[in-house]
Tab-separated table of C-alpha atoms in Angstrom:
chain	number	residue	atom	x	y	z
A	1	UNK	CA	52.312	-29.335	-124.114
A	2	UNK	CA	54.880	-28.371	-126.939
A	3	UNK	CA	54.842	-24.751	-125.814
A	4	UNK	CA	55.640	-25.791	-122.339
A	5	UNK	CA	58.561	-27.869	-123.269
A	6	UNK	CA	60.005	-25.129	-125.707
A	7	UNK	CA	59.522	-22.591	-122.718
A	8	UNK	CA	61.441	-25.303	-120.420
A	9	UNK	CA	64.079	-25.730	-123.008
A	10	UNK	CA	64.667	-22.087	-123.457
A	11	UNK	CA	64.892	-21.596	-119.755
A	12	UNK	CA	67.562	-24.473	-119.296
A	13	UNK	CA	69.594	-23.017	-122.285
A	14	UNK	CA	69.458	-19.582	-120.589
A	15	UNK	CA	70.526	-21.090	-117.285
A	16	UNK	CA	73.308	-22.934	-118.860
A	17	UNK	CA	74.780	-19.899	-120.812
A	18	UNK	CA	74.743	-17.991	-117.375
A	19	UNK	CA	76.539	-20.877	-115.718
A	20	UNK	CA	79.016	-21.186	-118.595
A	21	UNK	CA	79.802	-17.479	-118.428
A	22	UNK	CA	80.582	-17.764	-114.742
A	23	UNK	CA	83.017	-20.737	-115.089
A	24	UNK	CA	86.680	-20.036	-115.835
A	25	UNK	CA	88.078	-21.524	-118.802
A	26	UNK	CA	91.039	-23.981	-118.345
A	27	UNK	CA	93.526	-21.582	-119.992
A	28	UNK	CA	92.286	-18.871	-117.433
A	29	UNK	CA	92.876	-21.224	-114.472
A	30	UNK	CA	96.319	-21.974	-115.883
A	31	UNK	CA	97.062	-18.270	-115.986
A	32	UNK	CA	95.883	-17.953	-112.464
A	33	UNK	CA	92.463	-16.361	-112.414
A	34	UNK	CA	91.371	-18.005	-109.046
A	35	UNK	CA	92.888	-15.552	-106.619
A	36	UNK	CA	91.659	-16.052	-103.035
A	37	UNK	CA	90.150	-13.007	-101.755
A	38	UNK	CA	91.287	-11.248	-98.531
A	39	UNK	CA	89.092	-11.802	-95.496
A	40	UNK	CA	86.629	-8.844	-94.746
A	41	UNK	CA	87.603	-7.075	-91.587
A	42	UNK	CA	84.469	-6.519	-89.367
A	43	UNK	CA	83.399	-3.078	-88.914
A	44	UNK	CA	82.615	-3.787	-85.058
A	45	UNK	CA	85.478	-6.244	-84.194
A	46	UNK	CA	84.756	-5.912	-80.373
A	47	UNK	CA	81.352	-7.553	-80.783
A	48	UNK	CA	83.143	-10.689	-81.865
A	49	UNK	CA	80.503	-11.428	-84.514
A	50	UNK	CA	77.543	-10.677	-82.196
A	51	UNK	CA	74.797	-8.308	-83.423
A	52	UNK	CA	74.392	-6.879	-79.853
A	53	UNK	CA	76.426	-7.001	-76.832
A	54	UNK	CA	75.671	-5.758	-73.070
A	55	UNK	CA	78.164	-3.225	-71.542
A	56	UNK	CA	78.343	-1.151	-68.498
A	57	UNK	CA	79.230	2.762	-68.591
A	58	UNK	CA	82.646	3.065	-67.381
A	59	UNK	CA	82.851	6.710	-66.784
A	60	UNK	CA	80.318	9.675	-67.152
A	61	UNK	CA	79.247	10.467	-70.901
A	62	UNK	CA	80.847	13.571	-72.404
A	63	UNK	CA	78.288	16.481	-72.517
A	64	UNK	CA	79.692	18.011	-75.690
A	65	UNK	CA	78.107	18.512	-78.889
A	66	UNK	CA	78.935	14.793	-79.846
A	67	UNK	CA	77.381	12.336	-77.307
A	68	UNK	CA	79.628	9.599	-76.541
A	69	UNK	CA	80.212	7.281	-73.567
A	70	UNK	CA	83.017	4.918	-72.906
A	71	UNK	CA	81.720	1.518	-71.902
A	72	UNK	CA	83.319	-1.885	-70.660
A	73	UNK	CA	81.857	-4.748	-72.522
A	74	UNK	CA	80.935	-8.038	-70.786
A	75	UNK	CA	84.201	-9.474	-71.969
A	76	UNK	CA	86.186	-6.714	-70.275
A	77	UNK	CA	87.266	-4.535	-73.165
A	78	UNK	CA	86.450	-0.973	-73.039
A	79	UNK	CA	85.130	1.101	-76.162
A	80	UNK	CA	83.781	4.367	-77.002
A	81	UNK	CA	80.057	4.289	-78.154
A	82	UNK	CA	77.889	6.925	-79.666
A	83	UNK	CA	74.610	7.874	-77.975
A	84	UNK	CA	72.301	8.492	-80.838
A	85	UNK	CA	69.096	10.831	-80.596
A	86	UNK	CA	68.384	14.050	-78.701
A	87	UNK	CA	69.308	13.995	-75.049
A	88	UNK	CA	69.751	10.805	-73.063
A	89	UNK	CA	69.914	9.640	-69.293
A	90	UNK	CA	73.066	7.582	-69.534
A	91	UNK	CA	75.009	7.805	-66.359
A	92	UNK	CA	77.947	6.290	-64.892
A	93	UNK	CA	77.407	2.337	-64.239
A	94	UNK	CA	74.306	2.135	-66.537
A	95	UNK	CA	73.884	-1.132	-68.215
A	96	UNK	CA	73.617	-0.453	-71.992
A	97	UNK	CA	73.321	-2.549	-75.149
A	98	UNK	CA	75.713	-1.965	-77.937
A	99	UNK	CA	75.270	-2.663	-81.650
A	100	UNK	CA	77.869	-2.040	-84.424
A	101	UNK	CA	77.873	0.891	-86.841
A	102	UNK	CA	80.362	3.858	-87.216
A	103	UNK	CA	79.758	7.500	-86.727
A	104	UNK	CA	80.797	9.361	-89.820
A	105	UNK	CA	82.093	12.501	-88.236
A	106	UNK	CA	83.681	10.845	-85.000
A	107	UNK	CA	86.991	9.054	-85.781
A	108	UNK	CA	87.544	5.628	-83.857
A	109	UNK	CA	83.686	5.367	-82.799
A	110	UNK	CA	82.635	2.255	-84.225
A	111	UNK	CA	79.504	1.460	-81.816
A	112	UNK	CA	76.094	2.832	-81.111
A	113	UNK	CA	74.103	2.468	-77.961
A	114	UNK	CA	70.676	0.993	-78.313
A	115	UNK	CA	68.056	3.407	-77.193
A	116	UNK	CA	65.376	1.784	-75.145
A	117	UNK	CA	67.461	-1.390	-74.092
A	118	UNK	CA	69.062	-1.691	-70.605
A	119	UNK	CA	69.163	1.426	-68.503
A	120	UNK	CA	68.759	3.761	-71.489
A	121	UNK	CA	65.515	5.481	-72.319
A	122	UNK	CA	64.120	5.729	-75.747
A	123	UNK	CA	64.226	9.193	-77.522
A	124	UNK	CA	61.415	11.100	-75.414
A	125	UNK	CA	60.535	14.084	-77.671
A	126	UNK	CA	62.334	14.824	-80.733
A	127	UNK	CA	62.692	18.421	-81.361
A	128	UNK	CA	64.729	18.649	-84.592
A	129	UNK	CA	61.792	17.622	-87.066
A	130	UNK	CA	61.454	19.694	-90.177
A	131	UNK	CA	57.556	19.402	-90.120
A	132	UNK	CA	57.206	20.361	-86.583
A	133	UNK	CA	59.800	23.214	-87.355
A	134	UNK	CA	57.593	24.515	-90.196
A	135	UNK	CA	54.509	24.466	-87.915
A	136	UNK	CA	56.021	26.242	-85.231
A	137	UNK	CA	57.313	29.112	-87.682
A	138	UNK	CA	53.718	29.792	-88.892
């Protein structure tokens, strides 16, 4: 019983010391330590805080190296979204589902089209795979 009490006392003291370290002293408060943080900007502002949003492809997707499509969200706004994976079947007027997430080497592209949702197929056959490539070389 005594061991349990000692253990609890040590635990409470440890918790109190952590709490005391986090609290600002009166002098720090007078100096102005409590500065309000600036609100964080969302990485995908057009989703309005939603994890996913339905959209319609506004025009034909670009067939360049970087696969992007200009889509119109259900709220009426138009954004550029990236089509991940190899190959796609996205056409004009296709209903797609968007998620947030930028594309590092494409400025201004802050959205991804979800594969396998809406009118978009999942990735059918991945070719760029290190393991398969090694097997093919032999």
